[in-house]
Amino acid sequence: MNYVVISGKSLLDGREAQTYIDWALMKLEQGFETDAIVSLVSLMLQFFPDVDCAEDYFKTALNEIGLPDPDVKTAVHAYLQHYCDQAILGYIEAQQAIYDLEKYCEIISFKQELNVAYHSVMDVLSFLITDLEMICMDEPALYNTGLTIFNCEAYLLQIIWQFQTMLYLQLPQNFIAYYMLIDNELWSMKDYRG
């Protein structure tokens, strides 16, 4: 993981000393042998390395090798992109990835300091979660009418790829509201057979 992704991970998924240590090991192998990087690598000798200490060394190491501190939006989007890559490559099950991505998007919406990272495509995930719950109850999907229990994995991977792609686009804040309008009426439930 690069340092921007690590910064985003710490904002959305919590800080882990091992993540910082792994980054320092990679940098050491690349020939960066600063005091902070060596100190960070030495934390791997501890059974339970202190995350605050690891983060301090990580930030000091960034300064020592001249890497700029990423802004919140860049870091959060980098982590979301990385997470999507992991799901697309098969390291994370697609359904779990959707639930995790939706959780991250909720964190972005509710935490004041992360609001700058909000992107209107994030609203799509809550509709998809509703549809996943519907098909688990043997009901048809309401919003993603092509989603069935039989094509779930492939369909979700396609949504993850689209989500990842759309994060790069400049969409209006109310993009989903526009998308949901059909003939100037809010999304109807005409296909619902509950």
Short mmCIF file of N, CA and C in Angstrom, two decimals:
data_model
loop_
_atom_site.label_atom_id
_atom_site.label_comp_id
_atom_site.label_asym_id
_atom_site.label_seq_id
_atom_site.Cartn_x
_atom_site.Cartn_y
_atom_site.Cartn_z
N MET A 1 0.85 -1.19 0.00
CA MET A 1 0.00 0.00 0.00
C MET A 1 0.88 1.24 0.00
N ASN A 2 0.54 2.21 -0.81
CA ASN A 2 1.30 3.46 -0.77
C ASN A 2 0.80 4.32 0.39
N TYR A 3 1.55 5.35 0.70
CA TYR A 3 1.26 6.13 1.89
C TYR A 3 -0.07 6.89 1.82
N VAL A 4 -0.51 7.24 0.62
CA VAL A 4 -1.80 7.94 0.48
C VAL A 4 -2.94 6.99 0.82
N VAL A 5 -2.86 5.75 0.35
CA VAL A 5 -3.86 4.74 0.66
C VAL A 5 -3.87 4.45 2.16
N ILE A 6 -2.69 4.38 2.76
CA ILE A 6 -2.60 4.15 4.20
C ILE A 6 -3.26 5.29 4.97
N SER A 7 -3.05 6.50 4.51
CA SER A 7 -3.69 7.65 5.17
C SER A 7 -5.20 7.56 5.08
N GLY A 8 -5.72 7.17 3.93
CA GLY A 8 -7.17 7.00 3.77
C GLY A 8 -7.70 5.85 4.60
N LYS A 9 -6.95 4.76 4.67
CA LYS A 9 -7.35 3.61 5.49
C LYS A 9 -7.47 4.01 6.95
N SER A 10 -6.52 4.80 7.44
CA SER A 10 -6.57 5.20 8.85
C SER A 10 -7.78 6.09 9.13
N LEU A 11 -8.24 6.85 8.13
CA LEU A 11 -9.42 7.70 8.31
C LEU A 11 -10.73 6.90 8.28
N LEU A 12 -10.78 5.86 7.46
CA LEU A 12 -12.03 5.12 7.26
C LEU A 12 -12.10 3.79 8.01
N ASP A 13 -10.97 3.13 8.13
CA ASP A 13 -10.98 1.76 8.63
C ASP A 13 -10.18 1.59 9.92
N GLY A 14 -9.66 2.67 10.43
CA GLY A 14 -8.89 2.60 11.67
C GLY A 14 -7.39 2.45 11.41
N ARG A 15 -6.64 2.83 12.39
CA ARG A 15 -5.18 2.76 12.28
C ARG A 15 -4.69 1.39 12.75
N GLU A 16 -3.68 0.87 12.06
CA GLU A 16 -3.06 -0.39 12.44
C GLU A 16 -1.56 -0.23 12.39
N ALA A 17 -0.90 -0.57 13.48
CA ALA A 17 0.55 -0.45 13.54
C ALA A 17 1.20 -1.29 12.45
N GLN A 18 0.67 -2.48 12.17
CA GLN A 18 1.27 -3.37 11.19
C GLN A 18 1.26 -2.76 9.79
N THR A 19 0.23 -2.00 9.47
CA THR A 19 0.17 -1.34 8.16
C THR A 19 1.32 -0.36 8.00
N TYR A 20 1.57 0.43 9.05
CA TYR A 20 2.68 1.38 9.02
C TYR A 20 4.02 0.66 8.94
N ILE A 21 4.15 -0.44 9.68
CA ILE A 21 5.39 -1.22 9.69
C ILE A 21 5.65 -1.83 8.32
N ASP A 22 4.62 -2.39 7.70
CA ASP A 22 4.77 -2.98 6.35
C ASP A 22 5.23 -1.93 5.35
N TRP A 23 4.67 -0.72 5.46
CA TRP A 23 5.08 0.37 4.56
C TRP A 23 6.56 0.70 4.77
N ALA A 24 6.98 0.76 6.04
CA ALA A 24 8.37 1.08 6.35
C ALA A 24 9.31 -0.01 5.83
N LEU A 25 8.91 -1.27 5.94
CA LEU A 25 9.73 -2.37 5.40
C LEU A 25 9.90 -2.22 3.89
N MET A 26 8.82 -1.89 3.20
CA MET A 26 8.87 -1.68 1.76
C MET A 26 9.83 -0.54 1.42
N LYS A 27 9.74 0.56 2.17
CA LYS A 27 10.62 1.71 1.92
C LYS A 27 12.07 1.37 2.21
N LEU A 28 12.30 0.59 3.25
CA LEU A 28 13.66 0.17 3.59
C LEU A 28 14.25 -0.68 2.47
N GLU A 29 13.43 -1.59 1.91
CA GLU A 29 13.87 -2.42 0.78
C GLU A 29 14.15 -1.57 -0.46
N GLN A 30 13.46 -0.43 -0.59
CA GLN A 30 13.68 0.46 -1.73
C GLN A 30 14.89 1.37 -1.52
N GLY A 31 15.54 1.25 -0.38
CA GLY A 31 16.75 2.03 -0.13
C GLY A 31 16.57 3.27 0.72
N PHE A 32 15.39 3.50 1.24
CA PHE A 32 15.15 4.65 2.12
C PHE A 32 15.48 4.23 3.55
N GLU A 33 16.58 4.71 4.06
CA GLU A 33 17.03 4.30 5.39
C GLU A 33 17.12 5.51 6.31
N THR A 34 15.98 6.10 6.60
CA THR A 34 15.96 7.25 7.51
C THR A 34 15.77 6.75 8.94
N ASP A 35 16.01 7.64 9.89
CA ASP A 35 15.86 7.27 11.30
C ASP A 35 14.44 6.80 11.61
N ALA A 36 13.45 7.54 11.12
CA ALA A 36 12.06 7.19 11.41
C ALA A 36 11.66 5.86 10.78
N ILE A 37 12.14 5.59 9.57
CA ILE A 37 11.81 4.33 8.91
C ILE A 37 12.43 3.16 9.66
N VAL A 38 13.69 3.30 10.07
CA VAL A 38 14.35 2.24 10.83
C VAL A 38 13.64 2.04 12.17
N SER A 39 13.26 3.13 12.83
CA SER A 39 12.55 3.03 14.10
C SER A 39 11.19 2.36 13.92
N LEU A 40 10.53 2.68 12.83
CA LEU A 40 9.23 2.08 12.55
C LEU A 40 9.37 0.58 12.29
N VAL A 41 10.39 0.19 11.53
CA VAL A 41 10.63 -1.23 11.26
C VAL A 41 10.97 -1.96 12.56
N SER A 42 11.68 -1.30 13.45
CA SER A 42 12.06 -1.96 14.71
C SER A 42 10.85 -2.27 15.59
N LEU A 43 9.73 -1.61 15.35
CA LEU A 43 8.52 -1.91 16.12
C LEU A 43 8.00 -3.32 15.87
N MET A 44 8.42 -3.94 14.76
CA MET A 44 7.96 -5.30 14.47
C MET A 44 8.52 -6.31 15.46
N LEU A 45 9.52 -5.91 16.23
CA LEU A 45 10.09 -6.80 17.25
C LEU A 45 9.21 -6.87 18.49
N GLN A 46 8.25 -5.97 18.59
CA GLN A 46 7.34 -5.96 19.73
C GLN A 46 6.13 -6.84 19.43
N PHE A 47 5.62 -7.51 20.48
CA PHE A 47 4.42 -8.34 20.30
C PHE A 47 3.21 -7.50 19.95
N PHE A 48 3.05 -6.38 20.65
CA PHE A 48 1.92 -5.49 20.40
C PHE A 48 2.45 -4.08 20.20
N PRO A 49 2.89 -3.77 18.97
CA PRO A 49 3.42 -2.43 18.74
C PRO A 49 2.36 -1.35 18.95
N ASP A 50 2.77 -0.27 19.57
CA ASP A 50 1.86 0.85 19.86
C ASP A 50 1.51 1.58 18.57
N VAL A 51 0.21 1.69 18.29
CA VAL A 51 -0.25 2.31 17.04
C VAL A 51 0.07 3.81 17.02
N ASP A 52 -0.02 4.48 18.16
CA ASP A 52 0.29 5.91 18.20
C ASP A 52 1.75 6.16 17.88
N CYS A 53 2.62 5.33 18.45
CA CYS A 53 4.05 5.43 18.18
C CYS A 53 4.34 5.15 16.70
N ALA A 54 3.69 4.11 16.17
CA ALA A 54 3.89 3.76 14.75
C ALA A 54 3.43 4.89 13.85
N GLU A 55 2.29 5.50 14.18
CA GLU A 55 1.79 6.61 13.36
C GLU A 55 2.72 7.81 13.42
N ASP A 56 3.26 8.09 14.60
CA ASP A 56 4.21 9.20 14.73
C ASP A 56 5.45 8.97 13.87
N TYR A 57 5.99 7.75 13.93
CA TYR A 57 7.15 7.42 13.09
C TYR A 57 6.80 7.52 11.61
N PHE A 58 5.60 7.07 11.26
CA PHE A 58 5.14 7.12 9.87
C PHE A 58 5.11 8.56 9.37
N LYS A 59 4.52 9.46 10.16
CA LYS A 59 4.44 10.87 9.76
C LYS A 59 5.82 11.51 9.68
N THR A 60 6.68 11.16 10.62
CA THR A 60 8.05 11.69 10.59
C THR A 60 8.79 11.18 9.36
N ALA A 61 8.58 9.89 9.05
CA ALA A 61 9.24 9.30 7.87
C ALA A 61 8.79 9.99 6.59
N LEU A 62 7.50 10.32 6.50
CA LEU A 62 7.00 11.03 5.31
C LEU A 62 7.74 12.35 5.14
N ASN A 63 7.92 13.07 6.24
CA ASN A 63 8.65 14.35 6.19
C ASN A 63 10.10 14.14 5.81
N GLU A 64 10.72 13.10 6.37
CA GLU A 64 12.14 12.84 6.10
C GLU A 64 12.41 12.53 4.63
N ILE A 65 11.50 11.82 3.99
CA ILE A 65 11.75 11.48 2.57
C ILE A 65 11.04 12.44 1.62
N GLY A 66 10.40 13.47 2.17
CA GLY A 66 9.84 14.54 1.35
C GLY A 66 8.52 14.24 0.69
N LEU A 67 7.71 13.37 1.28
CA LEU A 67 6.39 13.08 0.72
C LEU A 67 5.36 14.03 1.35
N PRO A 68 4.55 14.68 0.52
CA PRO A 68 3.56 15.62 1.07
C PRO A 68 2.42 14.89 1.77
N ASP A 69 1.92 15.48 2.82
CA ASP A 69 0.78 14.93 3.54
C ASP A 69 -0.45 15.06 2.65
N PRO A 70 -1.13 13.95 2.32
CA PRO A 70 -2.28 14.05 1.41
C PRO A 70 -3.48 14.71 2.09
N ASP A 71 -4.27 15.44 1.29
CA ASP A 71 -5.49 16.01 1.85
C ASP A 71 -6.50 14.89 2.06
N VAL A 72 -7.53 15.17 2.85
CA VAL A 72 -8.51 14.16 3.25
C VAL A 72 -9.19 13.53 2.04
N LYS A 73 -9.63 14.34 1.10
CA LYS A 73 -10.36 13.81 -0.07
C LYS A 73 -9.47 12.86 -0.87
N THR A 74 -8.24 13.27 -1.13
CA THR A 74 -7.31 12.43 -1.90
C THR A 74 -7.06 11.12 -1.19
N ALA A 75 -6.83 11.17 0.12
CA ALA A 75 -6.54 9.96 0.90
C ALA A 75 -7.74 9.02 0.92
N VAL A 76 -8.93 9.56 1.18
CA VAL A 76 -10.13 8.72 1.27
C VAL A 76 -10.44 8.08 -0.08
N HIS A 77 -10.38 8.86 -1.14
CA HIS A 77 -10.66 8.30 -2.47
C HIS A 77 -9.61 7.27 -2.88
N ALA A 78 -8.36 7.50 -2.50
CA ALA A 78 -7.30 6.52 -2.80
C ALA A 78 -7.59 5.20 -2.10
N TYR A 79 -8.04 5.27 -0.85
CA TYR A 79 -8.34 4.03 -0.14
C TYR A 79 -9.56 3.33 -0.74
N LEU A 80 -10.59 4.09 -1.11
CA LEU A 80 -11.76 3.47 -1.75
C LEU A 80 -11.37 2.80 -3.06
N GLN A 81 -10.52 3.47 -3.84
CA GLN A 81 -10.05 2.88 -5.10
C GLN A 81 -9.28 1.58 -4.84
N HIS A 82 -8.40 1.62 -3.85
CA HIS A 82 -7.61 0.44 -3.50
C HIS A 82 -8.53 -0.70 -3.04
N TYR A 83 -9.52 -0.37 -2.23
CA TYR A 83 -10.45 -1.38 -1.73
C TYR A 83 -11.22 -2.02 -2.89
N CYS A 84 -11.66 -1.19 -3.83
CA CYS A 84 -12.36 -1.71 -5.01
C CYS A 84 -11.45 -2.63 -5.81
N ASP A 85 -10.19 -2.24 -5.97
CA ASP A 85 -9.22 -3.10 -6.67
C ASP A 85 -9.12 -4.46 -6.01
N GLN A 86 -9.05 -4.48 -4.68
CA GLN A 86 -8.94 -5.73 -3.94
C GLN A 86 -10.16 -6.63 -4.19
N ALA A 87 -11.34 -6.02 -4.26
CA ALA A 87 -12.56 -6.80 -4.52
C ALA A 87 -12.57 -7.31 -5.95
N ILE A 88 -12.22 -6.47 -6.90
CA ILE A 88 -12.23 -6.86 -8.32
C ILE A 88 -11.22 -7.98 -8.58
N LEU A 89 -10.09 -7.93 -7.88
CA LEU A 89 -9.06 -8.96 -8.05
C LEU A 89 -9.39 -10.25 -7.28
N GLY A 90 -10.47 -10.23 -6.50
CA GLY A 90 -10.91 -11.44 -5.83
C GLY A 90 -10.37 -11.64 -4.42
N TYR A 91 -9.68 -10.65 -3.87
CA TYR A 91 -9.15 -10.78 -2.51
C TYR A 91 -10.24 -10.56 -1.45
N ILE A 92 -11.32 -9.91 -1.84
CA ILE A 92 -12.45 -9.65 -0.95
C ILE A 92 -13.71 -10.10 -1.68
N GLU A 93 -14.56 -10.85 -1.00
CA GLU A 93 -15.81 -11.30 -1.61
C GLU A 93 -16.65 -10.08 -1.98
N ALA A 94 -17.30 -10.11 -3.13
CA ALA A 94 -18.03 -8.96 -3.67
C ALA A 94 -19.11 -8.45 -2.71
N GLN A 95 -19.89 -9.35 -2.13
CA GLN A 95 -20.96 -8.91 -1.25
C GLN A 95 -20.38 -8.24 0.01
N GLN A 96 -19.31 -8.80 0.55
CA GLN A 96 -18.66 -8.18 1.71
C GLN A 96 -18.12 -6.80 1.33
N ALA A 97 -17.55 -6.70 0.13
CA ALA A 97 -17.01 -5.42 -0.34
C ALA A 97 -18.10 -4.36 -0.43
N ILE A 98 -19.28 -4.74 -0.92
CA ILE A 98 -20.39 -3.79 -1.02
C ILE A 98 -20.78 -3.29 0.37
N TYR A 99 -20.91 -4.21 1.32
CA TYR A 99 -21.28 -3.80 2.69
C TYR A 99 -20.21 -2.90 3.29
N ASP A 100 -18.94 -3.24 3.06
CA ASP A 100 -17.84 -2.41 3.60
C ASP A 100 -17.82 -1.03 2.94
N LEU A 101 -17.96 -1.00 1.62
CA LEU A 101 -17.96 0.28 0.92
C LEU A 101 -19.12 1.16 1.39
N GLU A 102 -20.28 0.55 1.60
CA GLU A 102 -21.43 1.33 2.08
C GLU A 102 -21.15 1.87 3.48
N LYS A 103 -20.49 1.07 4.31
CA LYS A 103 -20.11 1.51 5.66
C LYS A 103 -19.14 2.70 5.57
N TYR A 104 -18.15 2.60 4.69
CA TYR A 104 -17.19 3.70 4.52
C TYR A 104 -17.90 4.97 4.05
N CYS A 105 -18.85 4.81 3.14
CA CYS A 105 -19.58 5.98 2.63
C CYS A 105 -20.44 6.61 3.71
N GLU A 106 -20.99 5.80 4.60
CA GLU A 106 -21.73 6.35 5.74
C GLU A 106 -20.81 7.13 6.66
N ILE A 107 -19.62 6.60 6.89
CA ILE A 107 -18.63 7.30 7.73
C ILE A 107 -18.30 8.65 7.11
N ILE A 108 -18.12 8.67 5.79
CA ILE A 108 -17.82 9.92 5.09
C ILE A 108 -18.97 10.91 5.25
N SER A 109 -20.19 10.42 5.17
CA SER A 109 -21.36 11.30 5.28
C SER A 109 -21.55 11.86 6.68
N PHE A 110 -21.23 11.05 7.71
CA PHE A 110 -21.54 11.46 9.07
C PHE A 110 -20.40 12.18 9.78
N LYS A 111 -19.17 11.93 9.39
CA LYS A 111 -18.04 12.60 10.05
C LYS A 111 -17.79 13.94 9.38
N GLN A 112 -17.89 14.99 10.13
CA GLN A 112 -17.74 16.35 9.60
C GLN A 112 -16.41 16.54 8.88
N GLU A 113 -15.33 16.01 9.45
CA GLU A 113 -14.00 16.21 8.85
C GLU A 113 -13.80 15.43 7.55
N LEU A 114 -14.70 14.49 7.26
CA LEU A 114 -14.59 13.70 6.04
C LEU A 114 -15.56 14.14 4.95
N ASN A 115 -16.44 15.09 5.24
CA ASN A 115 -17.45 15.54 4.28
C ASN A 115 -16.86 16.00 2.95
N VAL A 116 -15.64 16.51 2.97
CA VAL A 116 -15.02 16.97 1.71
C VAL A 116 -14.78 15.82 0.75
N ALA A 117 -14.78 14.59 1.26
CA ALA A 117 -14.56 13.41 0.41
C ALA A 117 -15.86 12.84 -0.15
N TYR A 118 -17.01 13.45 0.21
CA TYR A 118 -18.29 12.94 -0.28
C TYR A 118 -18.34 13.04 -1.81
N HIS A 119 -18.89 12.02 -2.43
CA HIS A 119 -19.12 11.99 -3.87
C HIS A 119 -20.52 11.44 -4.07
N SER A 120 -21.28 12.01 -4.96
CA SER A 120 -22.69 11.63 -5.11
C SER A 120 -22.89 10.16 -5.50
N VAL A 121 -21.89 9.52 -6.10
CA VAL A 121 -22.04 8.11 -6.47
C VAL A 121 -22.13 7.23 -5.22
N MET A 122 -21.72 7.74 -4.08
CA MET A 122 -21.76 6.96 -2.84
C MET A 122 -23.19 6.61 -2.43
N ASP A 123 -24.16 7.40 -2.86
CA ASP A 123 -25.56 7.15 -2.51
C ASP A 123 -26.10 5.88 -3.17
N VAL A 124 -25.48 5.45 -4.25
CA VAL A 124 -25.92 4.26 -4.96
C VAL A 124 -25.87 3.03 -4.06
N LEU A 125 -24.90 2.99 -3.18
CA LEU A 125 -24.68 1.78 -2.39
C LEU A 125 -25.83 1.48 -1.43
N SER A 126 -26.47 2.50 -0.89
CA SER A 126 -27.58 2.23 0.03
C SER A 126 -28.75 1.59 -0.72
N PHE A 127 -28.98 1.98 -1.96
CA PHE A 127 -30.02 1.34 -2.77
C PHE A 127 -29.65 -0.12 -3.06
N LEU A 128 -28.38 -0.35 -3.30
CA LEU A 128 -27.92 -1.71 -3.59
C LEU A 128 -28.06 -2.61 -2.36
N ILE A 129 -27.78 -2.08 -1.18
CA ILE A 129 -27.94 -2.86 0.05
C ILE A 129 -29.41 -3.26 0.21
N THR A 130 -30.32 -2.32 -0.07
CA THR A 130 -31.75 -2.64 -0.01
C THR A 130 -32.08 -3.80 -0.94
N ASP A 131 -31.53 -3.74 -2.15
CA ASP A 131 -31.80 -4.80 -3.12
C ASP A 131 -31.20 -6.14 -2.70
N LEU A 132 -30.02 -6.11 -2.08
CA LEU A 132 -29.43 -7.35 -1.59
C LEU A 132 -30.32 -7.99 -0.53
N GLU A 133 -30.87 -7.16 0.34
CA GLU A 133 -31.78 -7.68 1.36
C GLU A 133 -33.05 -8.24 0.73
N MET A 134 -33.53 -7.59 -0.32
CA MET A 134 -34.74 -8.08 -1.01
C MET A 134 -34.51 -9.45 -1.63
N ILE A 135 -33.41 -9.61 -2.36
CA ILE A 135 -33.20 -10.91 -3.03
C ILE A 135 -32.89 -12.01 -2.03
N CYS A 136 -32.35 -11.66 -0.87
CA CYS A 136 -32.12 -12.66 0.18
C CYS A 136 -33.44 -13.17 0.75
N MET A 137 -34.50 -12.38 0.62
CA MET A 137 -35.84 -12.79 1.08
C MET A 137 -36.68 -13.33 -0.07
N ASP A 138 -36.01 -13.72 -1.17
CA ASP A 138 -36.70 -14.24 -2.36
C ASP A 138 -37.68 -13.24 -2.95
N GLU A 139 -37.35 -11.96 -2.84
CA GLU A 139 -38.15 -10.90 -3.45
C GLU A 139 -37.30 -10.28 -4.58
N PRO A 140 -37.94 -9.72 -5.59
CA PRO A 140 -37.15 -9.07 -6.65
C PRO A 140 -36.52 -7.77 -6.17
N ALA A 141 -35.41 -7.42 -6.77
CA ALA A 141 -34.73 -6.17 -6.44
C ALA A 141 -35.60 -4.99 -6.86
N LEU A 142 -35.57 -3.93 -6.07
CA LEU A 142 -36.40 -2.75 -6.35
C LEU A 142 -35.70 -1.77 -7.30
N TYR A 143 -34.42 -1.54 -7.08
CA TYR A 143 -33.71 -0.49 -7.82
C TYR A 143 -32.78 -1.08 -8.88
N ASN A 144 -32.14 -2.17 -8.57
CA ASN A 144 -31.25 -2.85 -9.51
C ASN A 144 -32.00 -4.07 -10.03
N THR A 145 -32.92 -3.82 -10.96
CA THR A 145 -33.85 -4.87 -11.38
C THR A 145 -33.16 -6.03 -12.08
N GLY A 146 -31.92 -5.86 -12.50
CA GLY A 146 -31.18 -6.97 -13.10
C GLY A 146 -30.51 -7.88 -12.09
N LEU A 147 -30.51 -7.51 -10.83
CA LEU A 147 -29.87 -8.28 -9.77
C LEU A 147 -30.75 -9.43 -9.34
N THR A 148 -30.19 -10.64 -9.37
CA THR A 148 -30.90 -11.83 -8.88
C THR A 148 -29.95 -12.61 -7.98
N ILE A 149 -30.49 -13.59 -7.31
CA ILE A 149 -29.67 -14.45 -6.46
C ILE A 149 -28.67 -15.25 -7.29
N PHE A 150 -29.00 -15.47 -8.57
CA PHE A 150 -28.16 -16.30 -9.43
C PHE A 150 -26.99 -15.53 -10.04
N ASN A 151 -27.13 -14.23 -10.23
CA ASN A 151 -26.05 -13.45 -10.85
C ASN A 151 -25.40 -12.47 -9.87
N CYS A 152 -25.63 -12.69 -8.59
CA CYS A 152 -25.25 -11.72 -7.56
C CYS A 152 -23.76 -11.35 -7.62
N GLU A 153 -22.88 -12.33 -7.62
CA GLU A 153 -21.44 -12.05 -7.56
C GLU A 153 -20.98 -11.21 -8.75
N ALA A 154 -21.34 -11.63 -9.96
CA ALA A 154 -20.92 -10.90 -11.16
C ALA A 154 -21.54 -9.50 -11.19
N TYR A 155 -22.80 -9.40 -10.81
CA TYR A 155 -23.49 -8.11 -10.80
C TYR A 155 -22.82 -7.15 -9.83
N LEU A 156 -22.50 -7.63 -8.63
CA LEU A 156 -21.88 -6.78 -7.62
C LEU A 156 -20.48 -6.34 -8.03
N LEU A 157 -19.74 -7.23 -8.67
CA LEU A 157 -18.41 -6.85 -9.16
C LEU A 157 -18.52 -5.75 -10.22
N GLN A 158 -19.55 -5.83 -11.05
CA GLN A 158 -19.77 -4.78 -12.05
C GLN A 158 -20.09 -3.45 -11.37
N ILE A 159 -20.91 -3.49 -10.32
CA ILE A 159 -21.25 -2.27 -9.57
C ILE A 159 -20.00 -1.70 -8.92
N ILE A 160 -19.17 -2.56 -8.35
CA ILE A 160 -17.92 -2.09 -7.72
C ILE A 160 -17.04 -1.41 -8.75
N TRP A 161 -16.93 -2.02 -9.93
CA TRP A 161 -16.12 -1.40 -10.99
C TRP A 161 -16.70 -0.05 -11.41
N GLN A 162 -18.02 0.02 -11.56
CA GLN A 162 -18.66 1.29 -11.93
C GLN A 162 -18.46 2.34 -10.83
N PHE A 163 -18.62 1.94 -9.58
CA PHE A 163 -18.40 2.84 -8.45
C PHE A 163 -16.99 3.40 -8.49
N GLN A 164 -16.02 2.52 -8.70
CA GLN A 164 -14.62 2.93 -8.76
C GLN A 164 -14.38 3.91 -9.90
N THR A 165 -14.96 3.64 -11.05
CA THR A 165 -14.80 4.51 -12.22
C THR A 165 -15.45 5.86 -11.99
N MET A 166 -16.64 5.87 -11.40
CA MET A 166 -17.37 7.12 -11.22
C MET A 166 -16.77 8.02 -10.15
N LEU A 167 -15.96 7.47 -9.25
CA LEU A 167 -15.30 8.31 -8.25
C LEU A 167 -14.41 9.37 -8.90
N TYR A 168 -13.95 9.09 -10.12
CA TYR A 168 -13.09 10.05 -10.83
C TYR A 168 -13.88 11.14 -11.54
N LEU A 169 -15.19 10.93 -11.72
CA LEU A 169 -16.00 11.88 -12.47
C LEU A 169 -16.50 13.02 -11.59
N GLN A 170 -16.66 14.18 -12.19
CA GLN A 170 -17.24 15.33 -11.49
C GLN A 170 -18.76 15.28 -11.72
N LEU A 171 -19.47 14.71 -10.76
CA LEU A 171 -20.92 14.59 -10.87
C LEU A 171 -21.58 15.64 -10.00
N PRO A 172 -22.80 16.08 -10.38
CA PRO A 172 -23.51 17.04 -9.52
C PRO A 172 -23.84 16.40 -8.17
N GLN A 173 -23.97 17.23 -7.13
CA GLN A 173 -24.24 16.73 -5.79
C GLN A 173 -25.50 15.87 -5.73
N ASN A 174 -26.50 16.20 -6.50
CA ASN A 174 -27.77 15.47 -6.46
C ASN A 174 -27.89 14.53 -7.67
N PHE A 175 -26.79 13.95 -8.09
CA PHE A 175 -26.76 13.06 -9.24
C PHE A 175 -27.76 11.91 -9.11
N ILE A 176 -27.81 11.29 -7.95
CA ILE A 176 -28.68 10.13 -7.77
C ILE A 176 -30.15 10.54 -7.87
N ALA A 177 -30.50 11.71 -7.34
CA ALA A 177 -31.88 12.19 -7.46
C ALA A 177 -32.24 12.38 -8.93
N TYR A 178 -31.32 12.93 -9.74
CA TYR A 178 -31.57 13.06 -11.17
C TYR A 178 -31.72 11.69 -11.82
N TYR A 179 -30.85 10.79 -11.43
CA TYR A 179 -30.85 9.46 -12.00
C TYR A 179 -32.14 8.72 -11.70
N MET A 180 -32.68 8.94 -10.51
CA MET A 180 -33.87 8.23 -10.08
C MET A 180 -35.15 8.81 -10.69
N LEU A 181 -35.07 9.97 -11.31
CA LEU A 181 -36.26 10.55 -11.93
C LEU A 181 -36.55 9.89 -13.27
N ILE A 182 -37.75 9.43 -13.42
CA ILE A 182 -38.16 8.83 -14.69
C ILE A 182 -39.44 9.53 -15.10
N ASP A 183 -39.43 10.19 -16.25
CA ASP A 183 -40.57 10.97 -16.73
C ASP A 183 -41.04 11.98 -15.66
N ASN A 184 -40.09 12.65 -15.04
CA ASN A 184 -40.35 13.66 -14.01
C ASN A 184 -41.10 13.12 -12.79
N GLU A 185 -41.07 11.84 -12.58
CA GLU A 185 -41.66 11.26 -11.37
C GLU A 185 -40.55 10.51 -10.64
N LEU A 186 -40.66 10.50 -9.32
CA LEU A 186 -39.69 9.75 -8.54
C LEU A 186 -39.82 8.27 -8.89
N TRP A 187 -38.74 7.57 -8.70
CA TRP A 187 -38.68 6.14 -9.03
C TRP A 187 -39.95 5.44 -8.58
N SER A 188 -40.62 4.75 -9.50
CA SER A 188 -41.83 4.03 -9.13
C SER A 188 -41.48 2.58 -8.81
N MET A 189 -42.35 1.91 -8.12
CA MET A 189 -42.12 0.52 -7.73
C MET A 189 -42.98 -0.40 -8.61
N LYS A 190 -43.15 -0.02 -9.88
CA LYS A 190 -44.04 -0.78 -10.76
C LYS A 190 -43.57 -2.23 -10.96
N ASP A 191 -42.25 -2.48 -10.84
CA ASP A 191 -41.75 -3.84 -11.02
C ASP A 191 -41.80 -4.64 -9.73
N TYR A 192 -42.17 -4.01 -8.65
CA TYR A 192 -42.20 -4.70 -7.36
C TYR A 192 -43.37 -5.67 -7.28
N ARG A 193 -43.07 -6.89 -6.89
CA ARG A 193 -44.12 -7.92 -6.80
C ARG A 193 -44.18 -8.50 -5.40
N GLY A 194 -44.16 -7.63 -4.40
CA GLY A 194 -44.11 -8.10 -3.00
C GLY A 194 -45.45 -8.46 -2.42
#
